[in-house]
Amino acid sequence: MKTALLIGSGGREHAQAWKLSRSPQVKRLIIVPGNDGMSAEWERWAMPLGSRADFAAIARRAREEKVDLAVIGPDNPLADGIVDVFEEHGITTFGPSAAAAQIEASKAFAKSVMAAAGVPTAHYFEARSSLEAKKILEDLDWKSGWVLKADGLALGKGVHVCATLAEAQSALGALEAQGHCGHLVIEERLSGEEISWMAFCDGTRCALLEPARDYKRAYDGDQGPNTGGMGALSPVPGVSPEWAARVRNEVFLPTLREMARRGAPFRGVLYAGLMVDLQRGILNVLEFNARFGDPETQVLLSRMDADFYEWCEASARGDLSRLPSEVPFAREAAVVVVAAARGYPEAPQKGAPIEGPLFENANSSEPSYFLAGVARLGQDFIVSGGRVLGAMGRSPTLEGARTQAYARIEKIHAPGLHYRKDIASGRPS
Ligand code: AMP
Ligand code: GLY
């Protein structure tokens, strides 16, 4: 029987913790730091995650407690080398090294990997200063628009999709004000529908999960600012099995080969953010992430019909060869609708009391909610982060899953709490 340690505190990590806890192998689950909406049956360590010294402190304690496998949820610790530090301490860890996590942490790195690997992606330029960016923008053909991307991790705030030169100039001003202009990628604007496609990777092999879709804009009809994600569904309607073969052969396998060639083999879950035209058969990669998506993980793990611990361990050990080439999934649809705090995403306000059955079905095979920005205050629960929770629906049909998710979110009340009303009912742009 195994002890698993999970790093992170959001809805993604609640879903991962729930799935790990359902593994027949896992007898003890520790979460660092977790959140107050997580089951009291799981241990939590209140330890900081800000530096490599913090990672080393967690690793030493994990050694003492005989942790068998560590699973890393969020992007920042990956980019800061948590996997390298844990492995130096002899802890088997699911997630990429800092070198491999560059595929998410640097847009320019990701573009150069894609170019070298022949992965289909938008045409792009790199700029090393706002002056250089200004010159590039002025010389572009603005027929289909361009996208400005800050090179580093920017919590979803570093990307501006611009239709005109004037829009791009003002986006450049905004990026400058945030101090993001040192290194920019300026990329052709693509159209189509977005798909989040993830795969367990062991350095050379990959096993695809089923596709998911997230809803990034804050408001209905894909209006308003970009967010971490306001809802998700899986599977994605209209995606035939041939797409899985294409995504494996045109995206994941060449990327894994190029990463290995650069001495940064990718182990963990690789997330390809795709733009596709399903009718015309066009496939492009918008971005890579070096971890599970949030909220996509909530729908994906809810449908995954396999032992999550086993898959994470096999990827971490660099040997997926004994597992199927595609991850088994239940033939059901899942939908999550995210409820966000007043002011999210610009300036989320904390402290509002939450009412509703937050722990309904929590220890069952189908939890009603995955909790994220939730803290306990005495006997009450209050909002403690931007994305507060995800309400889940699972059903043989997408329509049924959506109806269930909305029935559940309507039971949750907190002043200023808001959510989109159109998750899973149309195509997001
Ligand atoms: P990224 O962080 O690179 O995925 O960008 C965030 C969001 O910006 C994506 O999910 C898309 O909605 C949008 N986006 C990024 N790149 C492009 C592009 N080349 N064309 C159109 N939209 C894009
Ligand atoms: N939902 C998008 C992401 O996790 O990056």
Coordinates of C-alpha atoms and ligand atoms in Angstrom, one line a residue:
M1 CA 0.0 0.0 0.0
K2 CA 1.3 3.4 -1.0
T3 CA 1.6 6.9 0.4
A4 CA 1.0 9.7 -2.2
L5 CA 1.9 13.3 -1.8
L6 CA 0.1 15.9 -3.9
I7 CA 1.3 19.5 -4.4
G8 CA -1.3 22.3 -5.0
S9 CA -4.4 23.9 -3.6
G10 CA -7.0 24.5 -6.4
G11 CA -9.9 22.7 -8.0
R12 CA -7.5 20.7 -10.2
E13 CA -5.8 19.4 -7.1
H14 CA -9.1 18.6 -5.3
A15 CA -10.0 16.4 -8.4
Q16 CA -6.5 14.8 -8.3
A17 CA -6.7 14.2 -4.6
W18 CA -10.1 12.6 -5.0
K19 CA -8.9 10.4 -7.8
L20 CA -5.7 9.4 -6.0
S21 CA -7.8 8.5 -2.9
R22 CA -9.9 6.1 -5.0
S23 CA -6.8 4.2 -6.1
P24 CA -6.8 0.7 -4.6
Q25 CA -3.1 1.2 -3.9
V26 CA -3.2 4.5 -2.0
K27 CA -3.6 4.1 1.8
R28 CA -2.3 7.6 2.8
L29 CA -2.7 10.9 0.9
I30 CA -0.9 14.1 1.9
I31 CA -1.6 17.4 0.2
V32 CA 0.7 20.4 0.4
P33 CA -0.9 22.8 1.1
G34 CA -4.4 21.8 -0.1
N35 CA -7.5 23.9 0.8
D36 CA -10.1 23.8 3.5
G37 CA -12.7 22.2 1.1
M38 CA -10.7 19.0 0.9
S39 CA -11.7 15.9 2.8
A40 CA -10.6 15.7 6.4
E41 CA -9.4 12.2 5.7
W42 CA -6.5 13.6 3.7
E43 CA -3.5 15.0 5.6
R44 CA -2.4 18.5 4.9
W45 CA 1.0 20.0 5.4
A46 CA 1.0 23.8 5.7
M47 CA 4.4 24.3 4.1
P48 CA 5.5 27.1 1.7
L49 CA 6.2 26.5 -2.0
G50 CA 8.1 29.6 -2.9
S51 CA 11.7 28.5 -3.4
R52 CA 13.9 25.5 -3.9
A53 CA 14.8 25.6 -0.2
D54 CA 11.0 25.1 0.5
F55 CA 10.9 22.2 -2.0
A56 CA 13.9 20.6 -0.2
A57 CA 12.2 21.0 3.2
I58 CA 9.1 19.2 1.8
A59 CA 11.2 16.5 0.2
R60 CA 13.1 15.8 3.5
R61 CA 9.8 15.4 5.3
A62 CA 8.4 13.3 2.5
R63 CA 11.5 11.0 2.9
E64 CA 10.9 10.6 6.6
E65 CA 7.2 9.8 6.0
K66 CA 8.2 7.3 3.3
V67 CA 6.2 8.9 0.5
D68 CA 6.1 6.6 -2.6
L69 CA 5.1 9.1 -5.2
A70 CA 4.7 12.8 -5.4
V71 CA 2.3 14.4 -7.9
I72 CA 2.8 18.1 -8.8
G73 CA -0.4 20.0 -9.8
P74 CA 0.5 23.7 -10.6
D75 CA 2.9 25.3 -13.1
N76 CA 5.0 27.6 -10.9
P77 CA 6.7 24.9 -8.8
L78 CA 7.4 22.9 -11.9
A79 CA 9.1 25.9 -13.6
D80 CA 11.0 26.5 -10.4
G81 CA 12.5 23.0 -10.3
I82 CA 10.4 21.1 -7.7
V83 CA 10.7 17.8 -9.6
D84 CA 14.5 18.2 -9.8
V85 CA 14.7 18.8 -6.1
F86 CA 12.4 16.0 -5.1
E87 CA 14.3 13.6 -7.4
E88 CA 17.6 14.6 -5.9
H89 CA 16.1 13.6 -2.6
G90 CA 15.1 10.2 -4.0
I91 CA 11.4 10.8 -4.4
T92 CA 9.7 9.4 -7.4
T93 CA 7.8 12.4 -8.8
F94 CA 5.1 12.9 -11.5
G95 CA 5.9 16.0 -13.4
P96 CA 8.6 17.4 -15.7
S97 CA 12.0 18.7 -14.7
A98 CA 12.5 22.5 -14.8
A99 CA 14.2 22.1 -18.1
A100 CA 11.3 20.2 -19.6
A101 CA 8.7 22.6 -18.0
Q102 CA 10.2 25.4 -20.1
I103 CA 7.7 24.2 -22.8
E104 CA 5.1 26.0 -20.7
A105 CA 7.2 28.6 -18.9
S106 CA 8.6 30.1 -22.1
K107 CA 6.4 30.7 -25.1
A108 CA 9.6 31.3 -27.3
F109 CA 11.0 27.9 -26.1
A110 CA 7.8 26.2 -27.0
K111 CA 7.7 27.8 -30.5
S112 CA 11.3 26.8 -31.2
V113 CA 10.6 23.2 -30.1
M114 CA 7.5 23.1 -32.4
A115 CA 9.5 24.6 -35.3
A116 CA 12.3 22.1 -34.9
A117 CA 9.9 19.2 -34.5
G118 CA 7.7 20.1 -37.4
V119 CA 4.6 20.5 -35.2
P120 CA 1.9 22.6 -36.9
T121 CA 1.6 26.0 -35.2
A122 CA 1.1 29.7 -36.2
H123 CA 3.8 31.7 -37.9
Y124 CA 5.6 33.9 -35.4
F125 CA 8.2 36.6 -34.6
E126 CA 10.1 37.2 -31.4
A127 CA 10.8 40.7 -30.0
R128 CA 13.3 41.4 -27.2
S129 CA 12.0 44.9 -26.4
S130 CA 8.9 47.0 -26.8
L131 CA 10.6 49.1 -29.4
E132 CA 11.4 46.0 -31.5
A133 CA 7.8 44.8 -31.0
K134 CA 6.4 48.1 -32.2
K135 CA 8.5 47.9 -35.4
I136 CA 7.4 44.3 -36.1
L137 CA 3.7 45.2 -35.5
E138 CA 3.8 48.1 -37.9
D139 CA 5.2 45.9 -40.7
L140 CA 2.6 43.1 -40.3
D141 CA -0.2 42.3 -42.7
W142 CA -3.3 42.8 -40.5
K143 CA -5.8 40.8 -42.5
S144 CA -6.4 38.1 -40.0
G145 CA -5.0 39.7 -36.8
W146 CA -2.0 38.9 -34.6
V147 CA -1.6 37.7 -31.0
L148 CA 0.9 39.2 -28.5
K149 CA 2.3 36.8 -25.9
A150 CA 4.6 37.6 -23.0
D151 CA 7.3 34.9 -22.9
G152 CA 7.0 33.9 -19.3
L153 CA 4.3 32.5 -17.0
A154 CA 1.7 35.4 -16.5
L155 CA -1.4 33.7 -15.0
G156 CA -3.3 33.9 -18.2
K157 CA -2.8 37.7 -18.4
G158 CA 0.1 37.7 -20.8
V159 CA -1.8 36.9 -24.0
H160 CA -3.6 39.5 -26.1
V161 CA -5.5 38.6 -29.3
C162 CA -5.6 41.6 -31.5
A163 CA -7.6 42.3 -34.7
T164 CA -6.0 45.7 -35.6
L165 CA -2.7 47.5 -35.2
A166 CA -4.3 49.9 -32.8
E167 CA -5.5 47.1 -30.6
A168 CA -2.0 45.6 -30.6
Q169 CA -0.4 48.9 -29.7
S170 CA -2.6 49.3 -26.7
A171 CA -2.0 45.7 -25.7
L172 CA 1.7 46.4 -25.9
G173 CA 1.2 49.3 -23.6
A174 CA -0.6 47.0 -21.1
L175 CA 2.1 44.4 -21.3
E176 CA 4.7 47.1 -20.8
A177 CA 2.9 48.4 -17.7
Q178 CA 3.0 44.8 -16.3
G179 CA 6.7 44.6 -17.0
H180 CA 6.2 41.8 -19.6
C181 CA 7.9 43.4 -22.6
G182 CA 11.4 42.0 -22.2
H183 CA 10.6 39.1 -24.4
L184 CA 7.5 38.7 -26.6
V185 CA 6.2 36.3 -29.1
I186 CA 4.0 37.9 -31.8
E187 CA 2.0 35.2 -33.5
E188 CA -0.5 35.0 -36.4
R189 CA -4.1 34.8 -35.2
L190 CA -5.7 31.5 -36.0
S191 CA -9.4 30.7 -36.1
G192 CA -11.3 27.5 -35.4
E193 CA -12.3 25.8 -32.2
E194 CA -10.1 25.2 -29.2
I195 CA -9.5 21.8 -27.7
S196 CA -7.4 20.9 -24.6
W197 CA -5.7 17.6 -25.3
M198 CA -3.5 16.0 -22.6
A199 CA -1.3 12.9 -22.6
F200 CA 0.6 11.0 -20.0
C201 CA 4.3 11.0 -21.1
D202 CA 7.3 9.0 -20.0
G203 CA 10.0 10.8 -21.9
T204 CA 9.6 8.8 -25.1
R205 CA 6.1 7.3 -25.1
C206 CA 2.7 9.0 -24.6
A207 CA -0.9 7.8 -23.8
L208 CA -3.6 10.3 -24.8
L209 CA -6.5 11.1 -22.5
E210 CA -9.7 12.0 -24.2
P211 CA -10.1 15.6 -25.3
A212 CA -11.7 18.4 -23.3
R213 CA -12.7 21.9 -23.8
D214 CA -12.5 24.8 -21.4
Y215 CA -14.2 28.2 -21.5
K216 CA -11.6 30.8 -20.9
R217 CA -13.5 34.1 -21.0
A218 CA -15.2 35.4 -17.9
Y219 CA -18.7 36.1 -19.3
D220 CA -21.4 34.5 -21.4
G221 CA -20.9 34.4 -25.2
D222 CA -17.1 34.4 -24.7
Q223 CA -17.1 38.0 -23.7
G224 CA -14.9 39.7 -21.1
P225 CA -11.4 39.1 -19.9
N226 CA -9.5 35.8 -20.1
T227 CA -9.6 33.7 -16.9
G228 CA -8.0 30.5 -15.7
G229 CA -11.1 28.8 -17.0
M230 CA -14.9 29.2 -16.2
G231 CA -16.0 25.7 -17.1
A232 CA -15.2 22.6 -19.1
L233 CA -16.6 19.6 -20.8
S234 CA -15.4 16.2 -22.0
P235 CA -15.6 14.5 -24.5
V236 CA -15.6 17.2 -27.1
P237 CA -18.6 16.7 -29.6
G238 CA -17.6 16.1 -33.2
V239 CA -14.0 14.9 -32.5
S240 CA -13.6 11.5 -34.3
P241 CA -11.1 8.9 -33.2
E242 CA -8.9 9.8 -36.2
W243 CA -8.1 13.1 -34.5
A244 CA -6.5 11.2 -31.6
A245 CA -4.2 9.5 -34.1
R246 CA -3.3 12.8 -35.8
V247 CA -2.7 14.5 -32.5
R248 CA -0.5 11.7 -31.3
N249 CA 1.6 11.6 -34.5
E250 CA 1.7 15.2 -35.4
V251 CA 1.9 16.8 -32.0
F252 CA 2.9 14.6 -29.1
L253 CA 5.4 12.2 -30.6
P254 CA 7.5 14.7 -32.5
T255 CA 7.5 17.1 -29.5
L256 CA 8.7 14.3 -27.2
R257 CA 11.4 13.4 -29.6
E258 CA 12.6 17.0 -29.9
M259 CA 12.5 17.5 -26.1
A260 CA 14.6 14.3 -25.6
R261 CA 17.0 15.5 -28.3
R262 CA 17.5 18.7 -26.4
G263 CA 18.3 16.7 -23.2
A264 CA 15.0 17.7 -21.6
P265 CA 12.9 14.5 -21.9
F266 CA 9.3 15.2 -20.9
R267 CA 7.8 13.1 -18.1
G268 CA 4.4 14.0 -16.6
V269 CA 1.3 15.2 -18.3
L270 CA 1.8 17.3 -21.4
Y271 CA -1.2 19.5 -22.4
A272 CA -1.5 20.7 -25.9
G273 CA -3.8 23.7 -26.4
L274 CA -5.1 23.1 -30.0
M275 CA -6.9 25.2 -32.5
V276 CA -8.7 23.0 -35.0
D277 CA -11.1 23.2 -37.9
L278 CA -12.9 19.9 -37.6
Q279 CA -14.6 20.2 -41.0
R280 CA -11.5 21.1 -43.0
G281 CA -9.1 18.9 -41.0
I282 CA -6.8 21.7 -39.9
L283 CA -4.8 21.3 -36.7
N284 CA -2.5 23.8 -35.0
V285 CA -0.9 24.0 -31.5
L286 CA -1.5 27.3 -29.7
E287 CA 0.4 26.4 -26.6
F288 CA 1.8 23.7 -24.4
N289 CA 1.3 23.3 -20.7
A290 CA 3.5 21.1 -18.5
R291 CA 0.7 20.0 -16.2
F292 CA -3.0 19.1 -16.1
G293 CA -5.4 21.9 -17.1
D294 CA -7.8 23.5 -14.6
P295 CA -10.8 23.1 -14.8
E296 CA -10.4 20.4 -17.5
T297 CA -8.9 18.0 -14.9
Q298 CA -12.2 18.0 -13.0
V299 CA -14.1 16.6 -16.0
L300 CA -11.2 14.4 -17.2
L301 CA -10.5 12.6 -13.9
S302 CA -14.2 12.3 -13.3
R303 CA -14.4 10.2 -16.5
M304 CA -11.1 8.4 -16.4
D305 CA -11.7 4.8 -15.9
A306 CA -8.4 3.7 -14.5
D307 CA -6.1 3.9 -11.5
F308 CA -4.7 7.5 -11.5
Y309 CA -1.9 6.5 -9.2
E310 CA -0.7 3.8 -11.5
W311 CA -0.6 6.1 -14.5
C312 CA 1.2 8.9 -12.6
E313 CA 3.7 6.4 -11.3
A314 CA 4.4 4.8 -14.7
S315 CA 5.0 8.2 -16.2
A316 CA 7.2 9.2 -13.4
R317 CA 9.3 6.1 -13.6
G318 CA 9.7 6.6 -17.4
D319 CA 7.8 3.4 -18.3
L320 CA 4.4 3.6 -19.8
S321 CA 5.1 0.4 -21.9
R322 CA 2.9 -1.9 -19.8
L323 CA -0.2 0.4 -19.9
P324 CA -2.6 0.8 -22.8
S325 CA -1.6 3.3 -25.5
E326 CA -4.8 5.4 -24.7
V327 CA -6.1 6.1 -21.2
P328 CA -9.4 4.2 -20.5
F329 CA -12.4 6.5 -20.1
A330 CA -16.0 5.9 -19.2
R331 CA -18.5 6.5 -22.1
E332 CA -20.2 9.3 -20.3
A333 CA -20.1 13.1 -20.6
A334 CA -18.9 15.4 -17.8
V335 CA -19.4 19.1 -17.4
V336 CA -18.0 21.5 -14.8
V337 CA -19.3 25.0 -14.2
V338 CA -16.9 27.2 -12.2
A339 CA -18.3 29.7 -9.6
A340 CA -15.9 32.7 -9.2
A341 CA -15.6 35.4 -6.5
R342 CA -16.9 38.9 -6.9
G343 CA -14.3 40.8 -9.0
Y344 CA -12.7 37.8 -10.6
P345 CA -10.6 37.8 -12.6
E346 CA -9.4 41.4 -12.2
A347 CA -9.6 41.8 -8.5
P348 CA -11.2 38.9 -6.7
Q349 CA -12.6 39.7 -3.3
K350 CA -12.2 37.3 -0.4
G351 CA -14.2 36.8 2.7
A352 CA -17.8 36.3 1.5
P353 CA -19.7 33.5 3.4
I354 CA -20.7 30.5 1.3
E355 CA -23.9 28.6 1.8
G356 CA -24.8 25.3 0.2
P357 CA -24.1 21.6 0.2
L358 CA -20.3 22.0 -0.5
F359 CA -19.6 18.4 0.7
E360 CA -22.4 16.6 -1.1
N361 CA -21.3 13.2 -2.3
A362 CA -17.7 14.3 -1.5
N363 CA -16.5 10.8 -0.7
S364 CA -18.4 9.0 -3.5
S365 CA -17.5 8.0 -7.0
E366 CA -19.2 11.2 -8.2
P367 CA -18.6 14.2 -6.0
S368 CA -20.9 17.1 -6.7
Y369 CA -18.3 19.8 -6.2
F370 CA -14.5 20.3 -6.4
L371 CA -13.6 23.1 -4.1
A372 CA -10.8 25.6 -4.7
G373 CA -11.0 29.1 -3.2
V374 CA -12.7 28.0 0.0
A375 CA -11.5 28.5 3.6
R376 CA -13.0 27.5 6.9
L377 CA -13.8 30.2 9.4
G378 CA -15.0 28.6 12.6
Q379 CA -18.0 26.5 11.6
D380 CA -18.5 28.5 8.3
F381 CA -16.9 28.5 4.9
I382 CA -15.8 31.7 3.1
V383 CA -14.4 32.7 -0.3
S384 CA -10.7 32.6 -0.2
G385 CA -9.7 32.7 -3.9
G386 CA -10.8 33.8 -7.4
R387 CA -12.2 30.5 -8.6
V388 CA -14.2 29.2 -5.7
L389 CA -15.5 25.8 -6.8
G390 CA -16.5 23.7 -9.7
A391 CA -20.0 22.1 -9.8
M392 CA -19.9 18.8 -11.6
G393 CA -22.3 16.9 -13.8
R394 CA -21.9 13.4 -15.2
S395 CA -24.4 11.7 -17.4
P396 CA -24.7 9.5 -20.5
T397 CA -25.4 12.7 -22.5
L398 CA -23.7 16.1 -22.6
E399 CA -27.1 17.7 -22.1
G400 CA -27.7 15.6 -19.0
A401 CA -24.3 16.5 -17.6
R402 CA -24.9 20.2 -18.1
T403 CA -28.3 20.1 -16.5
Q404 CA -26.9 18.4 -13.4
A405 CA -23.9 20.8 -13.1
Y406 CA -26.3 23.8 -13.3
A407 CA -28.7 22.2 -10.8
R408 CA -25.8 21.9 -8.4
I409 CA -24.3 25.3 -8.9
E410 CA -27.7 26.9 -8.3
K411 CA -27.6 25.5 -4.7
I412 CA -24.4 27.5 -3.9
H413 CA -24.8 31.0 -2.6
A414 CA -22.3 33.7 -1.7
P415 CA -22.5 37.5 -2.2
G416 CA -21.0 38.4 -5.5
L417 CA -20.5 34.8 -6.7
H418 CA -20.8 34.6 -10.5
Y419 CA -20.7 31.9 -13.1
R420 CA -21.3 31.5 -16.8
K421 CA -24.8 30.4 -17.9
D422 CA -23.6 29.0 -21.3
I423 CA -21.1 26.3 -20.4
A424 CA -21.5 23.3 -22.7
S425 CA -24.3 24.9 -24.6
G426 CA -22.4 26.5 -27.5
R427 CA -19.0 26.6 -29.1
P428 CA -16.5 28.9 -27.4
S429 CA -14.2 30.9 -29.6
Ligands
AMP1 P1 -2.2 30.6 -24.7 O1 -1.8 30.9 -23.3 O2 -1.0 30.7 -25.6 O3 -3.0 29.4 -24.9 O4 -3.3 31.7 -25.1 C1 -4.4 31.9 -24.3 C2 -5.6 32.0 -25.2 O5 -5.4 33.0 -26.2 C3 -5.9 30.7 -26.0 O6 -6.6 29.8 -25.3 C4 -6.6 31.3 -27.2 O7 -8.0 31.5 -26.8 C5 -6.0 32.6 -27.5 N1 -4.9 32.5 -28.5 C6 -3.6 32.2 -28.2 N2 -2.9 32.1 -29.4 C7 -3.8 32.3 -30.4 C8 -3.7 32.4 -31.8 N3 -2.5 32.2 -32.4 N4 -4.8 32.7 -32.5 C9 -6.0 32.9 -31.9 N5 -6.2 32.9 -30.5 C10 -5.1 32.6 -29.8
GLY2 N1 -7.7 25.8 -18.4 C1 -6.4 26.2 -19.0 C2 -5.2 25.9 -18.2 O1 -5.2 25.1 -17.2 O2 -4.2 26.3 -18.6

